[in-house]
Amino acid sequence: MPRFSIIVPVFKVQGFLRECLDSVLGQSYTDFEVIAVDDRSPDGCPAILDAYADRDARVRVLHLPENVGLGRARNAGLEQASGDYVLFLDSDDQYTPGLLAAVAARLGAADEPDILVFDHVRTHWWGRGGRSTAADLLAAAGAAGTFNVRENPEYLHLFLVAWNKAYRREFFLKHELRYAPGLYEDAPVTYRSMVLADRIACLERIGVEYRQRRQGAITKTPGRRHFDIFPQYEGLFAFLAERTDLAWARPLLFERALDHMLFVLAREDRVRPADRPDFYREIRSFHARHLPAGFTPPDGRRGKEMRLVATASYASYAVARGLHDVRRVAGSGKRRVTRAASNRAQRAWYAAHSKLPLDPQLAVYSAFSHRGVLGDPAAIHAKAREVAPHIRGVWVVQEDAVDALPPGIDFVTPGSRSYHEVMARATYWVNNVNWPGTLAKRPGSVHVHTHQGTPLKHMAADLLTKPGARHGFDVPKMLWRADRWDYSLVANRHSELAWERAYPCHFSSLRTGSPRNDVLVDAGPEAGEAVRARLGVPAGNTVVLYAPTRREYRRGGHVDRIDLARFARDLGTGHTLVVRLHPSLAKGTARGMGLADLHRRGVVIDATDEPHVEDVLLAADVLVTDYSALMFDYANLDRPIVVHADDWGAYAASRGAYFDITADAPGHVSCSYRELAWLFASGTWQDGESARLRAGFRERFCEFDDGLAAERVVRTVMLGERMPERPGGVERVPAPAAARSSLMDAR
């Protein structure tokens, strides 16, 4: 008996079917059967299914004698299933890598629940979408234990489909759960199963790529077939009428049914305007027949609509919806007017304070688009508080990041009056991202740009020949903002040349080193141990840090280059795999594709949310990366680095690079997973050749990092002092476009 029976109903999807089946048969977990149900498909699907069945014994094909529709095709597959759990997969969708292994692990940890729900991502014909609306609910359920809907009714808001769940087959058969003919067949089975289940578990992992076809999708084809929603819900409420023990569920399901019907009514790609009066009358009829005693509509717009259904004709309802839409549009316009007026007032406030003298004892800091006290600006600020305490430092921080600020931080939020006042009066502006273009640079103010590391990939003006990489970026405006820089901090001569090429602007390069790297240069072994303990790394384990960067050749930037579960397993006992995603991927689908689930299960440690990347670097014994700028910082620790460059050609072609990292690497280079695994299995990752390559890399790219970078910036830029300098001195090298003296020479 297999662990899973995966039922795939098939009809007119010959262009997608192979991709669907390959995503199942290519899973690392192999204890399953595939029951492919040919719903009398008139295209090439039957032949494709038979070919797969001939090649793989796990595939069984059921050819139906006539077309019966999606729901009854699922039922036919169910009759043939023998697995412990049943999963349904639509034949134009596909599984994500590692899903079945994660499902098996979660089912075992939850002690065989009735239902397991996992996540999905919508894949549009133009590219993958963002997080699903279910992501937060699935995350809130946690990794341990189970729940039921009576105690947690919010989980009825999970997506109404068959394919985001694993059903215990005995549970499904015991309660005689079957799909009815017609559209919206998922809804009654989903709701019925959810209220019947004693134990439901969740898996915060994207398991299905839900294809949004440009054409051909029934749910996006307007017509009278969408009236099928009413008999589907009638069947559900007929079932509830027979089950007095489920009386508690009637108000919950009534609200969900009305919400679903009103959602469909509003969609012109489902209900034609001419059919809306009839559709609305069906909603009212359903409402009158099944309204539970004491039912209270929810708050918000949908609740108001539900109240209208009880009393209003379609004409009144349409007028109310129209008035709501008018108010919404008018409201948006009013907000636009108000916002524009507010912007004018803020500019006026800024202009008024700009007439006051600059405050020589005021510095303003920001990092990563106002995300917090981070990076190079944080290191400079900390050193300024120590050696120049008379200079007040104020941080610009987004409102949602305020609660995470360290104690004692003076801050303003963007757009506030205090923000414009501080920006107008501050002598020193320190940032690793460009300031908004609405802020004019005042004569005498000093702008210090720290950047975000040593550049490998092309930046700014060098992106003009890479249209994919600069998608969404206005390079001329970027350079116009960079014209306000006075100083550009560099950690090596390579960065100096790259920044001057990428930003042909009016600034001088300061060979200070990277302030955020001071902690790496000065750190003793105890610093790393403290971070490892906080991350939960077992004592004595070797920490392998995997830090991939984003890809410009893939919409959204996320590409799984390594099977994290396999890599963690292949590293073996005594090793801990720590993963840190690129910050731009932290809020997207990347973690939902498996990382969040592996972290909860203790397979890997997800350090993406660690606010200070320097702490994560200190905790690592070896860095595995592809093309992340973290390798330049990590080299300061003189610890092994492995570059996994299996797609270097595609990356370099799409983004552009200042040099070939595979030829001038900081350690061994792997071009396939097999090579990467061998480097660690053989111990080659830390051999003499690795040390030799790292030494050359450090000499080139850690040139100015000596642990004094932050102090050097504060003393030379803010205090006008000259520090004892390394051989060769702290030089100010004007960029080609900066035909003027440096700030220090002007004083």
PDB file of N, CA, C and O in Angstrom, residues 269-322:
ATOM      1  N   ASP A 269     -15.694  38.469 -15.497  1.00  0.00           N
ATOM      2  CA  ASP A 269     -15.192  37.316 -16.245  1.00  0.00           C
ATOM      3  C   ASP A 269     -15.908  36.034 -15.861  1.00  0.00           C
ATOM      4  O   ASP A 269     -15.574  34.957 -16.353  1.00  0.00           O
ATOM      5  N   ARG A 270     -16.911  36.153 -14.972  1.00  0.00           N
ATOM      6  CA  ARG A 270     -17.715  34.988 -14.602  1.00  0.00           C
ATOM      7  C   ARG A 270     -19.200  35.219 -14.901  1.00  0.00           C
ATOM      8  O   ARG A 270     -19.830  34.441 -15.601  1.00  0.00           O
ATOM      9  N   VAL A 271     -19.759  36.276 -14.328  1.00  0.00           N
ATOM     10  CA  VAL A 271     -21.186  36.551 -14.525  1.00  0.00           C
ATOM     11  C   VAL A 271     -21.321  37.772 -15.428  1.00  0.00           C
ATOM     12  O   VAL A 271     -20.860  38.867 -15.083  1.00  0.00           O
ATOM     13  N   ARG A 272     -21.973  37.564 -16.575  1.00  0.00           N
ATOM     14  CA  ARG A 272     -22.186  38.684 -17.488  1.00  0.00           C
ATOM     15  C   ARG A 272     -23.127  39.711 -16.841  1.00  0.00           C
ATOM     16  O   ARG A 272     -24.038  39.348 -16.087  1.00  0.00           O
ATOM     17  N   PRO A 273     -22.932  40.994 -17.145  1.00  0.00           N
ATOM     18  CA  PRO A 273     -23.840  42.010 -16.579  1.00  0.00           C
ATOM     19  C   PRO A 273     -25.310  41.693 -16.813  1.00  0.00           C
ATOM     20  O   PRO A 273     -26.153  41.926 -15.937  1.00  0.00           O
ATOM     21  N   ALA A 274     -25.639  41.119 -17.984  1.00  0.00           N
ATOM     22  CA  ALA A 274     -27.045  40.806 -18.277  1.00  0.00           C
ATOM     23  C   ALA A 274     -27.588  39.706 -17.377  1.00  0.00           C
ATOM     24  O   ALA A 274     -28.808  39.601 -17.165  1.00  0.00           O
ATOM     25  N   ASP A 275     -26.691  38.862 -16.856  1.00  0.00           N
ATOM     26  CA  ASP A 275     -27.126  37.758 -16.002  1.00  0.00           C
ATOM     27  C   ASP A 275     -27.116  38.112 -14.519  1.00  0.00           C
ATOM     28  O   ASP A 275     -27.555  37.308 -13.684  1.00  0.00           O
ATOM     29  N   ARG A 276     -26.620  39.276 -14.192  1.00  0.00           N
ATOM     30  CA  ARG A 276     -26.467  39.604 -12.774  1.00  0.00           C
ATOM     31  C   ARG A 276     -27.785  39.688 -12.007  1.00  0.00           C
ATOM     32  O   ARG A 276     -27.844  39.242 -10.855  1.00  0.00           O
ATOM     33  N   PRO A 277     -28.851  40.258 -12.573  1.00  0.00           N
ATOM     34  CA  PRO A 277     -30.115  40.258 -11.802  1.00  0.00           C
ATOM     35  C   PRO A 277     -30.566  38.851 -11.423  1.00  0.00           C
ATOM     36  O   PRO A 277     -30.990  38.614 -10.286  1.00  0.00           O
ATOM     37  N   ASP A 278     -30.483  37.917 -12.376  1.00  0.00           N
ATOM     38  CA  ASP A 278     -30.874  36.539 -12.071  1.00  0.00           C
ATOM     39  C   ASP A 278     -29.947  35.940 -11.012  1.00  0.00           C
ATOM     40  O   ASP A 278     -30.402  35.228 -10.101  1.00  0.00           O
ATOM     41  N   PHE A 279     -28.666  36.190 -11.136  1.00  0.00           N
ATOM     42  CA  PHE A 279     -27.703  35.640 -10.185  1.00  0.00           C
ATOM     43  C   PHE A 279     -27.975  36.196  -8.785  1.00  0.00           C
ATOM     44  O   PHE A 279     -27.958  35.452  -7.792  1.00  0.00           O
ATOM     45  N   TYR A 280     -28.263  37.491  -8.726  1.00  0.00           N
ATOM     46  CA  TYR A 280     -28.548  38.121  -7.433  1.00  0.00           C
ATOM     47  C   TYR A 280     -29.818  37.550  -6.815  1.00  0.00           C
ATOM     48  O   TYR A 280     -29.886  37.313  -5.599  1.00  0.00           O
ATOM     49  N   ARG A 281     -30.845  37.299  -7.652  1.00  0.00           N
ATOM     50  CA  ARG A 281     -32.085  36.723  -7.127  1.00  0.00           C
ATOM     51  C   ARG A 281     -31.826  35.326  -6.544  1.00  0.00           C
ATOM     52  O   ARG A 281     -32.420  34.947  -5.529  1.00  0.00           O
ATOM     53  N   GLU A 282     -30.921  34.593  -7.147  1.00  0.00           N
ATOM     54  CA  GLU A 282     -30.570  33.279  -6.604  1.00  0.00           C
ATOM     55  C   GLU A 282     -29.873  33.424  -5.246  1.00  0.00           C
ATOM     56  O   GLU A 282     -30.090  32.611  -4.334  1.00  0.00           O
ATOM     57  N   ILE A 283     -29.048  34.443  -5.123  1.00  0.00           N
ATOM     58  CA  ILE A 283     -28.395  34.687  -3.826  1.00  0.00           C
ATOM     59  C   ILE A 283     -29.440  34.997  -2.763  1.00  0.00           C
ATOM     60  O   ILE A 283     -29.406  34.467  -1.643  1.00  0.00           O
ATOM     61  N   ARG A 284     -30.409  35.873  -3.108  1.00  0.00           N
ATOM     62  CA  ARG A 284     -31.458  36.229  -2.149  1.00  0.00           C
ATOM     63  C   ARG A 284     -32.297  35.018  -1.763  1.00  0.00           C
ATOM     64  O   ARG A 284     -32.679  34.848  -0.596  1.00  0.00           O
ATOM     65  N   SER A 285     -32.566  34.174  -2.752  1.00  0.00           N
ATOM     66  CA  SER A 285     -33.348  32.980  -2.465  1.00  0.00           C
ATOM     67  C   SER A 285     -32.585  32.045  -1.525  1.00  0.00           C
ATOM     68  O   SER A 285     -33.159  31.506  -0.569  1.00  0.00           O
ATOM     69  N   PHE A 286     -31.307  31.881  -1.777  1.00  0.00           N
ATOM     70  CA  PHE A 286     -30.475  31.064  -0.894  1.00  0.00           C
ATOM     71  C   PHE A 286     -30.460  31.667   0.517  1.00  0.00           C
ATOM     72  O   PHE A 286     -30.587  30.961   1.519  1.00  0.00           O
ATOM     73  N   HIS A 287     -30.311  32.979   0.582  1.00  0.00           N
ATOM     74  CA  HIS A 287     -30.280  33.681   1.861  1.00  0.00           C
ATOM     75  C   HIS A 287     -31.568  33.434   2.642  1.00  0.00           C
ATOM     76  O   HIS A 287     -31.549  33.141   3.851  1.00  0.00           O
ATOM     77  N   ALA A 288     -32.702  33.543   1.958  1.00  0.00           N
ATOM     78  CA  ALA A 288     -33.993  33.380   2.640  1.00  0.00           C
ATOM     79  C   ALA A 288     -34.178  31.949   3.156  1.00  0.00           C
ATOM     80  O   ALA A 288     -34.754  31.734   4.235  1.00  0.00           O
ATOM     81  N   ARG A 289     -33.706  30.962   2.412  1.00  0.00           N
ATOM     82  CA  ARG A 289     -33.923  29.562   2.796  1.00  0.00           C
ATOM     83  C   ARG A 289     -33.005  29.119   3.932  1.00  0.00           C
ATOM     84  O   ARG A 289     -33.383  28.279   4.743  1.00  0.00           O
ATOM     85  N   HIS A 290     -31.808  29.680   3.987  1.00  0.00           N
ATOM     86  CA  HIS A 290     -30.801  29.096   4.874  1.00  0.00           C
ATOM     87  C   HIS A 290     -30.277  30.049   5.945  1.00  0.00           C
ATOM     88  O   HIS A 290     -29.340  29.688   6.655  1.00  0.00           O
ATOM     89  N   LEU A 291     -30.874  31.226   6.087  1.00  0.00           N
ATOM     90  CA  LEU A 291     -30.401  32.176   7.084  1.00  0.00           C
ATOM     91  C   LEU A 291     -30.487  31.572   8.487  1.00  0.00           C
ATOM     92  O   LEU A 291     -31.582  31.258   8.966  1.00  0.00           O
ATOM     93  N   PRO A 292     -29.368  31.393   9.181  1.00  0.00           N
ATOM     94  CA  PRO A 292     -29.415  30.833  10.540  1.00  0.00           C
ATOM     95  C   PRO A 292     -29.964  31.862  11.525  1.00  0.00           C
ATOM     96  O   PRO A 292     -29.770  33.072  11.361  1.00  0.00           O
ATOM     97  N   ALA A 293     -30.617  31.387  12.524  1.00  0.00           N
ATOM     98  CA  ALA A 293     -31.139  32.285  13.551  1.00  0.00           C
ATOM     99  C   ALA A 293     -29.982  33.017  14.228  1.00  0.00           C
ATOM    100  O   ALA A 293     -28.970  32.407  14.585  1.00  0.00           O
ATOM    101  N   GLY A 294     -30.147  34.335  14.357  1.00  0.00           N
ATOM    102  CA  GLY A 294     -29.140  35.120  15.047  1.00  0.00           C
ATOM    103  C   GLY A 294     -27.872  35.371  14.257  1.00  0.00           C
ATOM    104  O   GLY A 294     -26.861  35.817  14.829  1.00  0.00           O
ATOM    105  N   PHE A 295     -27.920  35.114  12.943  1.00  0.00           N
ATOM    106  CA  PHE A 295     -26.713  35.317  12.128  1.00  0.00           C
ATOM    107  C   PHE A 295     -26.324  36.792  12.107  1.00  0.00           C
ATOM    108  O   PHE A 295     -27.155  37.673  11.898  1.00  0.00           O
ATOM    109  N   THR A 296     -25.034  37.067  12.321  1.00  0.00           N
ATOM    110  CA  THR A 296     -24.512  38.436  12.288  1.00  0.00           C
ATOM    111  C   THR A 296     -23.474  38.544  11.184  1.00  0.00           C
ATOM    112  O   THR A 296     -22.448  37.843  11.222  1.00  0.00           O
ATOM    113  N   PRO A 297     -23.722  39.384  10.180  1.00  0.00           N
ATOM    114  CA  PRO A 297     -22.733  39.533   9.106  1.00  0.00           C
ATOM    115  C   PRO A 297     -21.413  40.071   9.660  1.00  0.00           C
ATOM    116  O   PRO A 297     -21.381  40.752  10.691  1.00  0.00           O
ATOM    117  N   PRO A 298     -20.325  39.794   8.971  1.00  0.00           N
ATOM    118  CA  PRO A 298     -19.030  40.291   9.441  1.00  0.00           C
ATOM    119  C   PRO A 298     -18.919  41.795   9.247  1.00  0.00           C
ATOM    120  O   PRO A 298     -19.737  42.421   8.561  1.00  0.00           O
ATOM    121  N   ASP A 299     -17.912  42.386   9.844  1.00  0.00           N
ATOM    122  CA  ASP A 299     -17.658  43.803   9.643  1.00  0.00           C
ATOM    123  C   ASP A 299     -17.108  44.034   8.234  1.00  0.00           C
ATOM    124  O   ASP A 299     -16.691  43.105   7.552  1.00  0.00           O
ATOM    125  N   GLY A 300     -17.107  45.281   7.821  1.00  0.00           N
ATOM    126  CA  GLY A 300     -16.484  45.629   6.548  1.00  0.00           C
ATOM    127  C   GLY A 300     -17.457  45.655   5.391  1.00  0.00           C
ATOM    128  O   GLY A 300     -18.679  45.496   5.546  1.00  0.00           O
ATOM    129  N   ARG A 301     -16.896  45.833   4.192  1.00  0.00           N
ATOM    130  CA  ARG A 301     -17.708  46.005   2.989  1.00  0.00           C
ATOM    131  C   ARG A 301     -18.568  44.780   2.703  1.00  0.00           C
ATOM    132  O   ARG A 301     -19.739  44.892   2.366  1.00  0.00           O
ATOM    133  N   ARG A 302     -17.978  43.585   2.849  1.00  0.00           N
ATOM    134  CA  ARG A 302     -18.749  42.389   2.530  1.00  0.00           C
ATOM    135  C   ARG A 302     -19.925  42.224   3.492  1.00  0.00           C
ATOM    136  O   ARG A 302     -21.014  41.807   3.094  1.00  0.00           O
ATOM    137  N   GLY A 303     -19.741  42.568   4.744  1.00  0.00           N
ATOM    138  CA  GLY A 303     -20.839  42.496   5.692  1.00  0.00           C
ATOM    139  C   GLY A 303     -21.977  43.426   5.315  1.00  0.00           C
ATOM    140  O   GLY A 303     -23.167  43.073   5.445  1.00  0.00           O
ATOM    141  N   LYS A 304     -21.647  44.611   4.827  1.00  0.00           N
ATOM    142  CA  LYS A 304     -22.688  45.545   4.381  1.00  0.00           C
ATOM    143  C   LYS A 304     -23.458  44.959   3.207  1.00  0.00           C
ATOM    144  O   LYS A 304     -24.684  45.100   3.103  1.00  0.00           O
ATOM    145  N   GLU A 305     -22.746  44.304   2.293  1.00  0.00           N
ATOM    146  CA  GLU A 305     -23.417  43.683   1.159  1.00  0.00           C
ATOM    147  C   GLU A 305     -24.354  42.573   1.620  1.00  0.00           C
ATOM    148  O   GLU A 305     -25.456  42.408   1.078  1.00  0.00           O
ATOM    149  N   MET A 306     -23.927  41.803   2.598  1.00  0.00           N
ATOM    150  CA  MET A 306     -24.782  40.723   3.100  1.00  0.00           C
ATOM    151  C   MET A 306     -26.046  41.270   3.728  1.00  0.00           C
ATOM    152  O   MET A 306     -27.126  40.669   3.622  1.00  0.00           O
ATOM    153  N   ARG A 307     -25.952  42.405   4.389  1.00  0.00           N
ATOM    154  CA  ARG A 307     -27.151  43.024   4.964  1.00  0.00           C
ATOM    155  C   ARG A 307     -28.102  43.492   3.865  1.00  0.00           C
ATOM    156  O   ARG A 307     -29.324  43.407   3.994  1.00  0.00           O
ATOM    157  N   LEU A 308     -27.529  43.997   2.766  1.00  0.00           N
ATOM    158  CA  LEU A 308     -28.363  44.426   1.643  1.00  0.00           C
ATOM    159  C   LEU A 308     -29.119  43.259   1.031  1.00  0.00           C
ATOM    160  O   LEU A 308     -30.287  43.386   0.642  1.00  0.00           O
ATOM    161  N   VAL A 309     -28.449  42.097   0.940  1.00  0.00           N
ATOM    162  CA  VAL A 309     -29.083  40.929   0.336  1.00  0.00           C
ATOM    163  C   VAL A 309     -30.388  40.590   1.053  1.00  0.00           C
ATOM    164  O   VAL A 309     -31.359  40.133   0.434  1.00  0.00           O
ATOM    165  N   ALA A 310     -30.438  40.819   2.343  1.00  0.00           N
ATOM    166  CA  ALA A 310     -31.622  40.460   3.127  1.00  0.00           C
ATOM    167  C   ALA A 310     -32.835  41.302   2.762  1.00  0.00           C
ATOM    168  O   ALA A 310     -33.976  40.848   2.915  1.00  0.00           O
ATOM    169  N   THR A 311     -32.609  42.522   2.258  1.00  0.00           N
ATOM    170  CA  THR A 311     -33.741  43.445   2.087  1.00  0.00           C
ATOM    171  C   THR A 311     -33.831  44.088   0.712  1.00  0.00           C
ATOM    172  O   THR A 311     -34.909  44.499   0.302  1.00  0.00           O
ATOM    173  N   ALA A 312     -32.729  44.194  -0.018  1.00  0.00           N
ATOM    174  CA  ALA A 312     -32.694  45.044  -1.211  1.00  0.00           C
ATOM    175  C   ALA A 312     -32.927  44.251  -2.487  1.00  0.00           C
ATOM    176  O   ALA A 312     -32.481  43.111  -2.629  1.00  0.00           O
ATOM    177  N   SER A 313     -33.639  44.868  -3.409  1.00  0.00           N
ATOM    178  CA  SER A 313     -33.757  44.316  -4.755  1.00  0.00           C
ATOM    179  C   SER A 313     -32.416  44.450  -5.465  1.00  0.00           C
ATOM    180  O   SER A 313     -31.507  45.138  -4.981  1.00  0.00           O
ATOM    181  N   TYR A 314     -32.319  43.806  -6.647  1.00  0.00           N
ATOM    182  CA  TYR A 314     -31.049  43.919  -7.362  1.00  0.00           C
ATOM    183  C   TYR A 314     -30.760  45.368  -7.729  1.00  0.00           C
ATOM    184  O   TYR A 314     -29.623  45.827  -7.641  1.00  0.00           O
ATOM    185  N   ALA A 315     -31.813  46.101  -8.125  1.00  0.00           N
ATOM    186  CA  ALA A 315     -31.599  47.499  -8.511  1.00  0.00           C
ATOM    187  C   ALA A 315     -31.031  48.294  -7.340  1.00  0.00           C
ATOM    188  O   ALA A 315     -30.084  49.075  -7.503  1.00  0.00           O
ATOM    189  N   SER A 316     -31.597  48.093  -6.171  1.00  0.00           N
ATOM    190  CA  SER A 316     -31.097  48.815  -4.999  1.00  0.00           C
ATOM    191  C   SER A 316     -29.680  48.375  -4.647  1.00  0.00           C
ATOM    192  O   SER A 316     -28.822  49.184  -4.302  1.00  0.00           O
ATOM    193  N   TYR A 317     -29.469  47.064  -4.748  1.00  0.00           N
ATOM    194  CA  TYR A 317     -28.130  46.547  -4.462  1.00  0.00           C
ATOM    195  C   TYR A 317     -27.108  47.122  -5.445  1.00  0.00           C
ATOM    196  O   TYR A 317     -26.024  47.552  -5.056  1.00  0.00           O
ATOM    197  N   ALA A 318     -27.478  47.152  -6.733  1.00  0.00           N
ATOM    198  CA  ALA A 318     -26.561  47.666  -7.749  1.00  0.00           C
ATOM    199  C   ALA A 318     -26.259  49.134  -7.519  1.00  0.00           C
ATOM    200  O   ALA A 318     -25.117  49.580  -7.667  1.00  0.00           O
ATOM    201  N   VAL A 319     -27.300  49.883  -7.145  1.00  0.00           N
ATOM    202  CA  VAL A 319     -27.074  51.300  -6.849  1.00  0.00           C
ATOM    203  C   VAL A 319     -26.148  51.439  -5.651  1.00  0.00           C
ATOM    204  O   VAL A 319     -25.216  52.255  -5.655  1.00  0.00           O
ATOM    205  N   ALA A 320     -26.398  50.628  -4.638  1.00  0.00           N
ATOM    206  CA  ALA A 320     -25.532  50.696  -3.455  1.00  0.00           C
ATOM    207  C   ALA A 320     -24.096  50.338  -3.796  1.00  0.00           C
ATOM    208  O   ALA A 320     -23.151  50.980  -3.341  1.00  0.00           O
ATOM    209  N   ARG A 321     -23.928  49.310  -4.597  1.00  0.00           N
ATOM    210  CA  ARG A 321     -22.572  48.945  -5.019  1.00  0.00           C
ATOM    211  C   ARG A 321     -21.966  50.047  -5.867  1.00  0.00           C
ATOM    212  O   ARG A 321     -20.777  50.374  -5.740  1.00  0.00           O
ATOM    213  N   GLY A 322     -22.805  50.633  -6.730  1.00  0.00           N
ATOM    214  CA  GLY A 322     -22.311  51.729  -7.560  1.00  0.00           C
ATOM    215  C   GLY A 322     -21.919  52.921  -6.717  1.00  0.00           C
ATOM    216  O   GLY A 322     -20.862  53.517  -6.920  1.00  0.00           O
TER     217      GLY A 322
END
